Amino acid sequence: LLPSPLLGSEVWRPVAVALEDLGRPAFAVEVEGAAPRSAAEALEQFLDALPEDEELVVVPHSNACLYVPAIAERRSVTAAVFVDGRLPPPEGGSVTNTAAENLPMLAAKADADGVLPIWTQWWDPVEMAAHFPSPEVRAAVERQQRRLPLAYFEDAVPVPSGWAREPCAYLAFGENYRADTEQARGLGWPVQVMDGEHLEMLTQPQAVAKAIAGLVSPWYHGAHGDDTAA
């Protein structure tokens, strides 16, 4: 279970527990180190946190979705379930860490050194409160958040060609990523849309775990019972 470089493993920890309860071994990836200044640094942090000798089903959330093709070049990724995030271009090439139309908004939030506040401070406080089941959970998530520079979002993630031919699925929380949801459908992937917020894995971990397990089951039920969801 891959968290966005803006967040941390706490956003996935409840789902990891729920997947274990469903008999699906899983772990929330602990990304270590300072906030990445570039896509290359973020990729290396993901790779350092992933085992080299296991077959993995990767479940990236949000910005982490863009890194799956590059991760799959250097780790044994057998399948991926993309969760509420932008999809890399299926033809390969590269993709910036945010859409171009978002850059003016991010630039306006950056301080004099070009560094943004933590992600939960980007948005309206009342709206953001709906993403968390309690103030305690929010505090735990915010302790792991990292302040990324604007340059990170201007940087591009490499996308190897042919990645979209691997088994993939898409799980959306609401309509924020409608274009990516439709792209996944167009690629013939299994797709599920849950009504919820961007951090729905915190408020409905059992339901999210069940959705992930269901999306993975057609590929691995019976044949790969010991595969790890990462």
PDB file of C-alpha atoms in Angstrom, residues 16-230:
ATOM      1  CA  ALA A  16      -3.536  -2.989   5.879  1.00  0.00           C
ATOM      2  CA  VAL A  17      -5.105  -4.342   9.071  1.00  0.00           C
ATOM      3  CA  ALA A  18      -8.441  -4.880   7.329  1.00  0.00           C
ATOM      4  CA  LEU A  19      -6.769  -6.740   4.442  1.00  0.00           C
ATOM      5  CA  GLU A  20      -4.998  -9.016   6.917  1.00  0.00           C
ATOM      6  CA  ASP A  21      -8.396  -9.755   8.468  1.00  0.00           C
ATOM      7  CA  LEU A  22      -9.591 -10.777   4.994  1.00  0.00           C
ATOM      8  CA  GLY A  23      -6.658 -13.164   4.644  1.00  0.00           C
ATOM      9  CA  ARG A  24      -4.686 -10.911   2.295  1.00  0.00           C
ATOM     10  CA  PRO A  25      -1.162 -10.226   3.584  1.00  0.00           C
ATOM     11  CA  ALA A  26      -0.481  -6.502   3.266  1.00  0.00           C
ATOM     12  CA  PHE A  27       1.758  -3.751   4.547  1.00  0.00           C
ATOM     13  CA  ALA A  28       1.650   0.027   4.459  1.00  0.00           C
ATOM     14  CA  VAL A  29       4.934   1.205   2.982  1.00  0.00           C
ATOM     15  CA  GLU A  30       7.079   3.294   5.325  1.00  0.00           C
ATOM     16  CA  VAL A  31       8.874   5.880   3.183  1.00  0.00           C
ATOM     17  CA  GLU A  32      11.854   7.350   4.986  1.00  0.00           C
ATOM     18  CA  GLY A  33      13.988  10.413   4.474  1.00  0.00           C
ATOM     19  CA  ALA A  34      13.541  14.119   3.890  1.00  0.00           C
ATOM     20  CA  ALA A  35      10.824  15.438   1.616  1.00  0.00           C
ATOM     21  CA  PRO A  36      11.763  14.613  -1.980  1.00  0.00           C
ATOM     22  CA  ARG A  37      12.866  17.559  -4.085  1.00  0.00           C
ATOM     23  CA  SER A  38      12.375  15.721  -7.375  1.00  0.00           C
ATOM     24  CA  ALA A  39      10.636  12.758  -8.940  1.00  0.00           C
ATOM     25  CA  ALA A  40      13.933  10.849  -8.953  1.00  0.00           C
ATOM     26  CA  GLU A  41      14.281  11.249  -5.182  1.00  0.00           C
ATOM     27  CA  ALA A  42      10.679  10.150  -4.577  1.00  0.00           C
ATOM     28  CA  LEU A  43      11.188   7.072  -6.762  1.00  0.00           C
ATOM     29  CA  GLU A  44      14.334   6.073  -4.886  1.00  0.00           C
ATOM     30  CA  GLN A  45      12.524   6.433  -1.566  1.00  0.00           C
ATOM     31  CA  PHE A  46       9.767   4.119  -2.777  1.00  0.00           C
ATOM     32  CA  LEU A  47      12.302   1.583  -4.039  1.00  0.00           C
ATOM     33  CA  ASP A  48      14.264   1.674  -0.786  1.00  0.00           C
ATOM     34  CA  ALA A  49      11.060   0.880   1.120  1.00  0.00           C
ATOM     35  CA  LEU A  50      10.020  -2.086  -1.055  1.00  0.00           C
ATOM     36  CA  PRO A  51      11.475  -5.602  -0.794  1.00  0.00           C
ATOM     37  CA  GLU A  52      13.600  -6.765  -3.703  1.00  0.00           C
ATOM     38  CA  ASP A  53      12.842 -10.481  -3.403  1.00  0.00           C
ATOM     39  CA  GLU A  54       9.031 -10.656  -3.217  1.00  0.00           C
ATOM     40  CA  GLU A  55       6.263 -10.566  -5.792  1.00  0.00           C
ATOM     41  CA  LEU A  56       4.138  -7.515  -5.042  1.00  0.00           C
ATOM     42  CA  VAL A  57       0.657  -6.274  -5.779  1.00  0.00           C
ATOM     43  CA  VAL A  58       1.120  -2.518  -5.413  1.00  0.00           C
ATOM     44  CA  VAL A  59      -1.765  -0.320  -4.313  1.00  0.00           C
ATOM     45  CA  PRO A  60      -0.759   3.335  -4.806  1.00  0.00           C
ATOM     46  CA  HIS A  61      -2.830   6.281  -3.640  1.00  0.00           C
ATOM     47  CA  SER A  62      -2.985   9.756  -5.192  1.00  0.00           C
ATOM     48  CA  ASN A  63       0.431  11.045  -6.363  1.00  0.00           C
ATOM     49  CA  ALA A  64       2.017   7.624  -5.769  1.00  0.00           C
ATOM     50  CA  CYS A  65       0.038   6.313  -8.766  1.00  0.00           C
ATOM     51  CA  LEU A  66       2.406   8.046 -11.163  1.00  0.00           C
ATOM     52  CA  TYR A  67       5.400   6.047  -9.905  1.00  0.00           C
ATOM     53  CA  VAL A  68       4.085   2.513 -10.446  1.00  0.00           C
ATOM     54  CA  PRO A  69       5.500   1.962 -13.975  1.00  0.00           C
ATOM     55  CA  ALA A  70       8.990   3.062 -12.895  1.00  0.00           C
ATOM     56  CA  ILE A  71       8.769   0.958  -9.729  1.00  0.00           C
ATOM     57  CA  ALA A  72       7.721  -2.065 -11.787  1.00  0.00           C
ATOM     58  CA  GLU A  73      10.930  -1.794 -13.828  1.00  0.00           C
ATOM     59  CA  ARG A  74      13.013  -2.436 -10.713  1.00  0.00           C
ATOM     60  CA  ARG A  75      10.780  -4.551  -8.479  1.00  0.00           C
ATOM     61  CA  SER A  76       8.680  -7.658  -9.111  1.00  0.00           C
ATOM     62  CA  VAL A  77       5.264  -6.032  -9.498  1.00  0.00           C
ATOM     63  CA  THR A  78       2.689  -8.572 -10.621  1.00  0.00           C
ATOM     64  CA  ALA A  79      -0.342  -6.260 -10.546  1.00  0.00           C
ATOM     65  CA  ALA A  80      -1.476  -2.819  -9.421  1.00  0.00           C
ATOM     66  CA  VAL A  81      -4.667  -1.302  -8.042  1.00  0.00           C
ATOM     67  CA  PHE A  82      -4.557   2.467  -8.577  1.00  0.00           C
ATOM     68  CA  VAL A  83      -6.516   4.357  -5.919  1.00  0.00           C
ATOM     69  CA  ASP A  84      -7.993   7.835  -6.440  1.00  0.00           C
ATOM     70  CA  GLY A  85      -5.102   9.347  -8.359  1.00  0.00           C
ATOM     71  CA  ARG A  86      -3.893  10.413 -11.791  1.00  0.00           C
ATOM     72  CA  LEU A  87      -2.874   7.632 -14.126  1.00  0.00           C
ATOM     73  CA  PRO A  88       0.461   7.630 -15.949  1.00  0.00           C
ATOM     74  CA  PRO A  89       0.130   7.882 -19.738  1.00  0.00           C
ATOM     75  CA  PRO A  90      -0.507   4.354 -21.062  1.00  0.00           C
ATOM     76  CA  GLU A  91       1.855   4.951 -23.994  1.00  0.00           C
ATOM     77  CA  GLY A  92       4.754   5.778 -21.670  1.00  0.00           C
ATOM     78  CA  GLY A  93       7.054   8.796 -21.749  1.00  0.00           C
ATOM     79  CA  SER A  94       6.778  11.044 -18.692  1.00  0.00           C
ATOM     80  CA  VAL A  95       4.198  12.885 -16.612  1.00  0.00           C
ATOM     81  CA  THR A  96       4.539  15.905 -14.332  1.00  0.00           C
ATOM     82  CA  ASN A  97       3.770  15.447 -10.636  1.00  0.00           C
ATOM     83  CA  THR A  98       0.737  17.692 -10.969  1.00  0.00           C
ATOM     84  CA  ALA A  99      -1.431  18.806 -13.861  1.00  0.00           C
ATOM     85  CA  ALA A 100      -0.309  22.094 -15.411  1.00  0.00           C
ATOM     86  CA  GLU A 101      -3.512  23.864 -14.384  1.00  0.00           C
ATOM     87  CA  ASN A 102      -2.690  23.231 -10.705  1.00  0.00           C
ATOM     88  CA  LEU A 103       0.712  24.936 -10.741  1.00  0.00           C
ATOM     89  CA  PRO A 104      -0.537  28.539 -10.255  1.00  0.00           C
ATOM     90  CA  MET A 105      -2.508  27.464  -7.180  1.00  0.00           C
ATOM     91  CA  LEU A 106       0.505  25.663  -5.730  1.00  0.00           C
ATOM     92  CA  ALA A 107       2.846  28.555  -6.514  1.00  0.00           C
ATOM     93  CA  ALA A 108       0.569  30.886  -4.582  1.00  0.00           C
ATOM     94  CA  LYS A 109       0.855  28.646  -1.508  1.00  0.00           C
ATOM     95  CA  ALA A 110       4.653  28.321  -1.568  1.00  0.00           C
ATOM     96  CA  ASP A 111       6.749  30.332   0.872  1.00  0.00           C
ATOM     97  CA  ALA A 112       9.735  32.536   0.016  1.00  0.00           C
ATOM     98  CA  ASP A 113      11.927  29.424  -0.321  1.00  0.00           C
ATOM     99  CA  GLY A 114       9.496  27.794  -2.743  1.00  0.00           C
ATOM    100  CA  VAL A 115       8.259  25.222  -0.219  1.00  0.00           C
ATOM    101  CA  LEU A 116       4.574  24.393   0.235  1.00  0.00           C
ATOM    102  CA  PRO A 117       2.786  23.835   3.555  1.00  0.00           C
ATOM    103  CA  ILE A 118       1.725  20.308   4.456  1.00  0.00           C
ATOM    104  CA  TRP A 119      -1.062  18.966   2.250  1.00  0.00           C
ATOM    105  CA  THR A 120      -3.868  19.281   4.813  1.00  0.00           C
ATOM    106  CA  GLN A 121      -3.180  23.015   5.014  1.00  0.00           C
ATOM    107  CA  TRP A 122      -3.787  23.528   1.303  1.00  0.00           C
ATOM    108  CA  TRP A 123      -7.559  23.266   1.654  1.00  0.00           C
ATOM    109  CA  ASP A 124     -10.502  24.757   3.518  1.00  0.00           C
ATOM    110  CA  PRO A 125     -10.334  23.562   7.171  1.00  0.00           C
ATOM    111  CA  VAL A 126     -14.008  22.612   7.312  1.00  0.00           C
ATOM    112  CA  GLU A 127     -13.823  20.604   4.091  1.00  0.00           C
ATOM    113  CA  MET A 128     -10.596  18.921   5.196  1.00  0.00           C
ATOM    114  CA  ALA A 129     -12.134  17.818   8.500  1.00  0.00           C
ATOM    115  CA  ALA A 130     -14.490  15.524   6.575  1.00  0.00           C
ATOM    116  CA  HIS A 131     -11.497  13.450   5.437  1.00  0.00           C
ATOM    117  CA  PHE A 132     -10.747  12.206   8.965  1.00  0.00           C
ATOM    118  CA  PRO A 133     -12.775  10.059  11.376  1.00  0.00           C
ATOM    119  CA  SER A 134     -11.372  11.885  14.421  1.00  0.00           C
ATOM    120  CA  PRO A 135      -8.970  14.677  15.443  1.00  0.00           C
ATOM    121  CA  GLU A 136      -6.606  11.995  16.761  1.00  0.00           C
ATOM    122  CA  VAL A 137      -6.379  10.268  13.374  1.00  0.00           C
ATOM    123  CA  ARG A 138      -5.822  13.615  11.691  1.00  0.00           C
ATOM    124  CA  ALA A 139      -3.001  14.439  14.109  1.00  0.00           C
ATOM    125  CA  ALA A 140      -1.318  11.084  13.413  1.00  0.00           C
ATOM    126  CA  VAL A 141      -1.514  11.651   9.659  1.00  0.00           C
ATOM    127  CA  GLU A 142      -0.279  15.224   9.899  1.00  0.00           C
ATOM    128  CA  ARG A 143       2.766  14.174  11.922  1.00  0.00           C
ATOM    129  CA  GLN A 144       3.916  12.181   8.887  1.00  0.00           C
ATOM    130  CA  GLN A 145       3.207  14.807   6.248  1.00  0.00           C
ATOM    131  CA  ARG A 146       6.174  16.400   4.548  1.00  0.00           C
ATOM    132  CA  ARG A 147       6.525  19.866   3.042  1.00  0.00           C
ATOM    133  CA  LEU A 148       7.462  19.444  -0.599  1.00  0.00           C
ATOM    134  CA  PRO A 149       8.977  22.164  -2.796  1.00  0.00           C
ATOM    135  CA  LEU A 150       7.111  23.585  -5.754  1.00  0.00           C
ATOM    136  CA  ALA A 151       9.920  22.198  -7.933  1.00  0.00           C
ATOM    137  CA  TYR A 152       8.787  18.676  -7.085  1.00  0.00           C
ATOM    138  CA  PHE A 153       5.389  19.287  -8.658  1.00  0.00           C
ATOM    139  CA  GLU A 154       6.992  20.807 -11.746  1.00  0.00           C
ATOM    140  CA  ASP A 155       9.206  17.754 -12.182  1.00  0.00           C
ATOM    141  CA  ALA A 156       8.323  14.800 -14.406  1.00  0.00           C
ATOM    142  CA  VAL A 157       8.100  11.126 -13.498  1.00  0.00           C
ATOM    143  CA  PRO A 158       9.504   8.689 -16.090  1.00  0.00           C
ATOM    144  CA  VAL A 159       6.914   6.274 -17.474  1.00  0.00           C
ATOM    145  CA  PRO A 160       8.264   3.168 -19.228  1.00  0.00           C
ATOM    146  CA  SER A 161       6.278   2.011 -22.237  1.00  0.00           C
ATOM    147  CA  GLY A 162       4.158  -1.128 -22.063  1.00  0.00           C
ATOM    148  CA  TRP A 163       3.335  -0.840 -18.361  1.00  0.00           C
ATOM    149  CA  ALA A 164      -0.445  -0.741 -18.906  1.00  0.00           C
ATOM    150  CA  ARG A 165      -0.420  -4.277 -20.325  1.00  0.00           C
ATOM    151  CA  GLU A 166       0.165  -5.679 -16.821  1.00  0.00           C
ATOM    152  CA  PRO A 167      -2.862  -6.601 -14.672  1.00  0.00           C
ATOM    153  CA  CYS A 168      -4.239  -3.302 -13.355  1.00  0.00           C
ATOM    154  CA  ALA A 169      -7.418  -2.024 -11.730  1.00  0.00           C
ATOM    155  CA  TYR A 170      -8.718   1.344 -10.564  1.00  0.00           C
ATOM    156  CA  LEU A 171     -10.558   2.334  -7.375  1.00  0.00           C
ATOM    157  CA  ALA A 172     -12.033   5.833  -7.206  1.00  0.00           C
ATOM    158  CA  PHE A 173     -13.457   7.713  -4.247  1.00  0.00           C
ATOM    159  CA  GLY A 174     -16.129   9.911  -5.781  1.00  0.00           C
ATOM    160  CA  GLU A 175     -15.774  11.971  -8.951  1.00  0.00           C
ATOM    161  CA  ASN A 176     -12.552  13.953  -8.470  1.00  0.00           C
ATOM    162  CA  TYR A 177     -10.650  11.638 -10.810  1.00  0.00           C
ATOM    163  CA  ARG A 178     -13.443  11.017 -13.295  1.00  0.00           C
ATOM    164  CA  ALA A 179     -11.160  11.330 -16.332  1.00  0.00           C
ATOM    165  CA  ASP A 180      -8.739   8.765 -14.919  1.00  0.00           C
ATOM    166  CA  THR A 181     -11.622   6.473 -13.987  1.00  0.00           C
ATOM    167  CA  GLU A 182     -12.859   6.612 -17.566  1.00  0.00           C
ATOM    168  CA  GLN A 183      -9.344   6.082 -18.885  1.00  0.00           C
ATOM    169  CA  ALA A 184      -9.071   2.927 -16.782  1.00  0.00           C
ATOM    170  CA  ARG A 185     -12.383   1.688 -18.169  1.00  0.00           C
ATOM    171  CA  GLY A 186     -11.160   2.445 -21.673  1.00  0.00           C
ATOM    172  CA  LEU A 187      -8.090   0.306 -21.030  1.00  0.00           C
ATOM    173  CA  GLY A 188     -10.372  -2.570 -20.067  1.00  0.00           C
ATOM    174  CA  TRP A 189      -9.380  -2.600 -16.404  1.00  0.00           C
ATOM    175  CA  PRO A 190     -11.699  -3.589 -13.569  1.00  0.00           C
ATOM    176  CA  VAL A 191     -13.012  -0.335 -12.046  1.00  0.00           C
ATOM    177  CA  GLN A 192     -14.928   0.410  -8.859  1.00  0.00           C
ATOM    178  CA  VAL A 193     -16.203   3.804  -7.663  1.00  0.00           C
ATOM    179  CA  MET A 194     -16.961   4.338  -3.970  1.00  0.00           C
ATOM    180  CA  ASP A 195     -18.830   7.384  -2.761  1.00  0.00           C
ATOM    181  CA  GLY A 196     -16.381   9.145  -0.477  1.00  0.00           C
ATOM    182  CA  GLU A 197     -13.503  11.540   0.141  1.00  0.00           C
ATOM    183  CA  HIS A 198      -9.888  11.399  -1.031  1.00  0.00           C
ATOM    184  CA  LEU A 199      -8.793   9.730   2.234  1.00  0.00           C
ATOM    185  CA  GLU A 200     -11.676   7.274   2.336  1.00  0.00           C
ATOM    186  CA  MET A 201      -9.297   4.559   3.505  1.00  0.00           C
ATOM    187  CA  LEU A 202      -9.289   6.302   6.901  1.00  0.00           C
ATOM    188  CA  THR A 203     -13.062   6.559   7.297  1.00  0.00           C
ATOM    189  CA  GLN A 204     -14.083   3.241   5.684  1.00  0.00           C
ATOM    190  CA  PRO A 205     -11.013   0.964   5.912  1.00  0.00           C
ATOM    191  CA  GLN A 206     -12.988  -2.289   5.866  1.00  0.00           C
ATOM    192  CA  ALA A 207     -14.958  -1.259   2.780  1.00  0.00           C
ATOM    193  CA  VAL A 208     -11.827  -0.075   0.998  1.00  0.00           C
ATOM    194  CA  ALA A 209      -9.996  -3.291   1.872  1.00  0.00           C
ATOM    195  CA  LYS A 210     -12.916  -5.341   0.574  1.00  0.00           C
ATOM    196  CA  ALA A 211     -12.919  -3.339  -2.674  1.00  0.00           C
ATOM    197  CA  ILE A 212      -9.172  -3.853  -3.170  1.00  0.00           C
ATOM    198  CA  ALA A 213      -9.429  -7.564  -2.413  1.00  0.00           C
ATOM    199  CA  GLY A 214     -12.320  -7.873  -4.851  1.00  0.00           C
ATOM    200  CA  LEU A 215     -10.437  -6.105  -7.631  1.00  0.00           C
ATOM    201  CA  VAL A 216      -7.409  -8.348  -7.120  1.00  0.00           C
ATOM    202  CA  SER A 217      -9.253 -11.658  -6.688  1.00  0.00           C
ATOM    203  CA  PRO A 218      -9.871 -12.444 -10.399  1.00  0.00           C
ATOM    204  CA  TRP A 219      -6.101 -12.557 -10.929  1.00  0.00           C
ATOM    205  CA  TYR A 220      -4.884 -14.188  -7.742  1.00  0.00           C
ATOM    206  CA  HIS A 221      -7.646 -16.162  -6.033  1.00  0.00           C
ATOM    207  CA  GLY A 222      -6.343 -19.643  -5.415  1.00  0.00           C
ATOM    208  CA  ALA A 223      -3.269 -19.426  -7.616  1.00  0.00           C
ATOM    209  CA  HIS A 224      -1.338 -16.787  -5.686  1.00  0.00           C
ATOM    210  CA  GLY A 225      -2.685 -16.912  -2.174  1.00  0.00           C
ATOM    211  CA  ASP A 226       0.621 -15.788  -0.636  1.00  0.00           C
ATOM    212  CA  ASP A 227       1.138 -12.667  -2.736  1.00  0.00           C
ATOM    213  CA  THR A 228       1.594  -9.514  -0.699  1.00  0.00           C
ATOM    214  CA  ALA A 229      -0.431  -6.359  -1.263  1.00  0.00           C
ATOM    215  CA  ALA A 230       2.042  -3.517  -0.826  1.00  0.00           C
TER     216      ALA A 230
END
